[in-house]
Coordinates of C-alpha atoms in Angstrom, one line a residue:
M1 CA 134.6 155.0 68.7
A2 CA 134.9 151.2 69.3
E3 CA 135.3 148.8 66.4
L4 CA 132.3 148.4 64.3
I5 CA 130.1 145.3 64.1
T6 CA 129.9 144.8 60.3
I7 CA 127.2 143.2 58.1
D8 CA 127.6 142.3 54.4
V9 CA 124.6 143.7 52.5
L10 CA 124.7 140.8 50.0
T11 CA 125.6 137.7 52.1
R12 CA 124.0 139.0 55.3
A13 CA 127.0 137.7 57.3
I14 CA 127.7 139.5 60.5
T15 CA 131.1 140.0 62.0
I16 CA 131.7 140.9 65.7
P17 CA 135.3 142.1 66.2
T18 CA 137.4 140.4 68.9
G19 CA 136.8 142.3 72.1
Q20 CA 133.3 143.4 71.2
E21 CA 131.7 140.1 72.2
L22 CA 131.0 141.3 75.7
F23 CA 127.7 143.3 75.8
G24 CA 127.8 143.8 79.6
V25 CA 126.4 142.2 82.7
A26 CA 123.0 140.7 83.2
G27 CA 120.7 143.5 84.6
D28 CA 122.4 146.3 82.7
K29 CA 120.1 149.1 81.6
N30 CA 121.0 151.2 78.5
V31 CA 124.8 151.0 79.2
E32 CA 126.9 149.6 76.4
T33 CA 126.5 151.0 72.9
K34 CA 127.4 148.8 69.9
H35 CA 128.2 150.5 66.6
I36 CA 126.9 148.7 63.5
R37 CA 127.7 149.2 59.8
I38 CA 126.1 147.5 56.9
N39 CA 128.6 147.4 54.1
G40 CA 126.6 148.6 51.1
H41 CA 123.0 149.7 50.9
V42 CA 121.6 148.0 47.8
T43 CA 120.5 144.3 47.9
A44 CA 121.2 141.7 45.2
S45 CA 117.8 142.4 43.8
G46 CA 118.4 146.2 43.6
L47 CA 116.4 147.2 46.7
D48 CA 117.8 150.4 48.3
L49 CA 117.9 149.9 52.0
S50 CA 118.6 153.6 52.6
Q51 CA 115.2 154.6 51.4
N52 CA 112.0 154.4 53.4
F53 CA 113.3 151.7 55.7
V54 CA 113.1 151.7 59.5
W55 CA 115.5 149.6 61.6
R56 CA 115.5 147.5 64.7
V57 CA 117.6 144.9 66.5
V58 CA 115.7 141.8 67.5
G59 CA 116.7 138.6 69.2
N60 CA 116.7 136.6 72.5
N61 CA 118.5 137.3 75.7
G62 CA 120.7 134.8 77.7
G63 CA 117.6 133.2 79.2
G64 CA 115.8 132.9 75.8
G65 CA 113.5 135.9 76.4
P66 CA 112.7 137.9 73.2
F67 CA 113.5 141.6 72.7
S68 CA 113.1 144.1 70.0
D69 CA 115.1 147.4 70.2
P70 CA 114.1 150.2 67.7
I71 CA 117.0 152.1 66.0
D72 CA 115.9 155.7 65.7
I73 CA 118.8 157.1 63.7
T74 CA 120.7 155.6 60.7
T75 CA 123.3 157.3 58.6
L76 CA 124.2 156.7 54.9
T77 CA 128.0 157.3 54.7
S78 CA 129.8 158.8 51.8
D79 CA 131.1 155.4 50.7
G80 CA 127.5 154.0 50.6
C81 CA 127.3 152.2 53.9
I82 CA 124.5 152.3 56.5
E83 CA 125.6 153.0 60.0
M84 CA 123.7 152.9 63.3
D85 CA 124.2 152.7 67.1
W86 CA 122.5 150.1 69.2
T87 CA 122.3 150.2 73.0
P88 CA 120.9 146.9 74.2
S89 CA 117.7 147.4 76.2
P90 CA 117.0 146.0 79.7
A91 CA 115.1 143.2 78.0
A92 CA 118.1 142.2 76.0
M93 CA 120.3 142.2 79.1
A94 CA 117.9 140.6 81.5
R95 CA 119.6 137.2 81.7
K96 CA 123.2 136.0 81.7
G97 CA 124.5 133.9 78.9
E98 CA 124.6 134.2 75.1
L99 CA 122.6 137.0 73.6
H100 CA 121.5 136.2 70.0
F101 CA 120.5 139.0 67.7
N102 CA 120.1 140.1 64.2
V103 CA 119.6 143.5 62.4
C104 CA 116.3 144.0 60.6
G105 CA 115.2 146.7 58.1
I106 CA 111.4 147.1 57.4
E107 CA 109.6 149.1 54.7
V108 CA 106.0 149.8 55.3
N109 CA 103.3 151.6 53.3
D110 CA 101.2 154.5 54.4
S111 CA 98.8 152.1 56.1
G112 CA 101.5 150.5 58.1
I113 CA 101.5 147.3 56.1
S114 CA 105.0 145.7 55.7
L115 CA 106.2 145.8 52.1
H116 CA 109.8 144.5 52.6
E117 CA 111.8 143.1 55.4
W118 CA 115.6 142.6 55.3
H119 CA 117.4 140.6 58.0
S120 CA 121.1 140.0 58.7
E121 CA 122.4 136.7 59.9
M122 CA 122.4 136.0 63.7
G123 CA 125.1 137.4 65.8
T124 CA 126.1 136.4 69.3
G125 CA 127.1 138.5 72.3
I126 CA 127.8 137.7 75.9
A127 CA 126.0 139.0 79.0
K128 CA 128.0 138.1 82.1
E129 CA 126.5 136.8 85.3
N130 CA 125.7 139.1 88.3
A131 CA 124.4 138.5 91.8
E132 CA 121.0 140.2 91.7
A133 CA 117.6 139.0 90.5
P134 CA 116.5 140.4 87.1
I135 CA 113.9 143.2 87.3
E136 CA 111.1 141.1 86.0
D137 CA 111.6 138.6 88.9
I138 CA 110.5 141.1 91.5
G139 CA 107.4 142.4 89.9
G140 CA 108.8 144.8 87.3
A141 CA 110.4 147.3 89.7
D142 CA 113.9 147.4 91.1
L143 CA 112.9 147.5 94.8
V144 CA 116.5 147.6 96.1
A145 CA 117.4 150.6 93.9
H146 CA 114.2 152.3 95.0
L147 CA 115.0 151.8 98.7
Q148 CA 118.5 153.1 98.1
S149 CA 117.2 156.1 96.4
M150 CA 114.8 156.8 99.3
A151 CA 117.6 156.4 101.9
A152 CA 119.8 158.8 100.0
Q153 CA 116.9 161.3 99.9
V154 CA 116.3 160.9 103.7
A155 CA 120.0 161.5 104.4
N156 CA 120.0 164.6 102.2
N157 CA 116.9 166.0 103.9
A158 CA 118.6 165.4 107.3
K159 CA 121.6 167.4 106.2
V160 CA 119.3 170.3 104.9
T161 CA 117.5 170.3 108.3
A162 CA 120.8 170.4 110.2
D163 CA 122.1 173.2 108.1
A164 CA 118.9 175.2 108.6
T165 CA 119.0 174.6 112.3
A166 CA 122.6 175.9 112.5
E167 CA 121.6 179.0 110.5
V168 CA 118.7 179.7 112.9
K169 CA 121.0 179.4 115.9
N170 CA 123.5 181.8 114.3
A171 CA 120.7 184.3 113.5
A172 CA 119.5 184.1 117.1
E173 CA 123.0 184.8 118.4
Q174 CA 123.3 187.8 116.0
V175 CA 119.9 189.2 117.2
E176 CA 121.0 188.9 120.8
Q177 CA 124.3 190.6 120.0
G178 CA 122.3 193.3 118.0
K179 CA 120.3 194.1 121.1
N180 CA 123.5 194.9 123.1
T181 CA 124.8 196.9 120.2
T182 CA 121.5 198.8 120.0
I183 CA 121.7 199.9 123.6
E184 CA 125.3 201.1 123.2
A185 CA 124.4 203.0 120.0
V186 CA 121.5 204.8 121.7
K187 CA 123.8 205.7 124.6
S188 CA 126.4 207.0 122.2
I189 CA 123.7 209.3 120.6
I190 CA 122.8 210.6 124.0
D191 CA 126.5 211.3 124.8
S192 CA 126.8 213.1 121.5
A193 CA 123.7 215.3 122.2
K194 CA 125.1 216.0 125.7
E195 CA 128.4 217.1 124.2
A196 CA 126.5 219.5 122.0
S197 CA 124.7 221.0 125.0
D198 CA 127.9 221.3 127.1
A199 CA 130.1 222.7 124.4
S200 CA 127.7 225.2 122.8
A201 CA 129.0 228.4 124.4
T202 CA 128.7 230.2 121.1
S203 CA 126.4 229.7 118.1
V204 CA 129.4 228.7 116.0
A205 CA 130.6 226.1 118.5
A206 CA 127.0 224.9 118.8
R207 CA 126.7 224.3 115.1
D208 CA 130.0 222.6 114.8
V209 CA 129.2 220.2 117.7
A210 CA 125.7 219.7 116.3
K211 CA 127.1 218.6 113.0
A212 CA 129.5 216.2 114.8
A213 CA 126.6 214.8 116.7
Q214 CA 124.7 214.4 113.5
N215 CA 127.5 212.4 112.0
V216 CA 127.6 210.1 115.0
A217 CA 123.8 209.7 114.8
T218 CA 124.0 208.9 111.1
Q219 CA 126.4 206.0 111.8
Q220 CA 124.5 204.5 114.7
A221 CA 120.8 205.4 114.6
T222 CA 120.2 202.5 112.1
Q223 CA 121.5 200.1 114.7
A224 CA 119.4 201.8 117.4
A225 CA 116.3 201.4 115.2
Q226 CA 116.6 197.6 115.5
S227 CA 115.3 197.7 119.0
K228 CA 112.6 200.3 119.5
D229 CA 112.0 199.1 123.1
A230 CA 115.5 200.0 124.1
A231 CA 115.3 203.3 122.2
D232 CA 112.0 204.3 123.8
K233 CA 113.4 203.9 127.3
L234 CA 116.3 206.2 126.6
M235 CA 114.7 208.7 124.3
Q236 CA 113.5 211.1 127.0
Q237 CA 117.1 211.5 128.3
A238 CA 118.3 212.2 124.7
K239 CA 115.6 214.8 124.2
T240 CA 116.7 216.6 127.4
Y241 CA 120.2 217.1 126.2
A242 CA 119.0 218.0 122.7
D243 CA 116.7 220.7 124.0
E244 CA 119.5 222.2 126.1
A245 CA 121.7 222.5 122.9
A246 CA 118.8 224.1 121.1
G247 CA 118.6 226.9 123.7
Y248 CA 121.9 228.5 122.8
A249 CA 121.9 231.5 120.4
G250 CA 122.1 230.4 116.8
A251 CA 122.4 226.8 117.8
A252 CA 120.8 224.2 115.5
K253 CA 117.4 222.8 116.4
Y254 CA 117.6 219.1 117.5
S255 CA 114.9 216.5 117.8
F256 CA 114.7 212.7 118.1
G257 CA 111.9 210.4 117.0
Y258 CA 110.6 207.9 114.5
N259 CA 110.4 209.0 110.8
S260 CA 107.7 207.9 108.3
D261 CA 109.6 204.7 107.7
G262 CA 109.5 203.7 111.3
R263 CA 113.2 204.3 111.9
F264 CA 114.6 206.0 115.0
A265 CA 115.9 209.4 113.7
F266 CA 118.1 212.4 114.9
F267 CA 117.0 215.7 113.3
V268 CA 119.2 218.8 112.8
N269 CA 118.2 222.3 111.5
D270 CA 114.8 221.1 110.4
E271 CA 116.5 220.0 107.2
S272 CA 117.9 216.5 107.6
E273 CA 117.2 213.3 109.3
V274 CA 119.2 210.2 110.0

């Protein structure tokens, strides 16, 4: 924590440590925080400032404009001091030059009527010069910052659009590649079925080859399902080989088609589907 600005509760004298005189640059908004301690909490007349008082820092900025910054939180330390943090508001930092301020404690009753006010002496800080017009000089809005924000948003949207376009292009390439893979997968299924037909000299051989064909179909039928058009054109050829395999004694029963989920399937022994 930076050195504390101190205030004597009895004399009201305020001390700003060397190095703490700079409060920032004109145009700053809620940047620098100053740490303030009132040494003691009971006034010469016995008024306890730690009870029922609200606090604020009031003064004039470098151009003479008034400001009043509420202090939301104060702390009574174990050694009987009141501590608070003050972050000068945009009004306080609106102009370059000497910033004059004092710390004020106010006690009000339930109706909001002021009962007691306690003030420190005046302290002085520095707001350095900058090259931009204060906010109030351009109608209460920082137009340059607003335009910068809009430009940054446009640039970000452009990047999002470019990324999305690249993703669509990549997806299109994958679809095209998937079509080729689908045709090859269906042809592979046909070859497997033909192998079952040619090799099924006995029922045992037929079943073995049928299971092998089923395994191939399990791996590749999902790919084939991605393009029903390609599968439809070749299905009749696949059925021909499958029917030949089914004709051998004891051979498994084969069939091709779409299941209830709309997938292209290869059926064996009336008990499984791929």
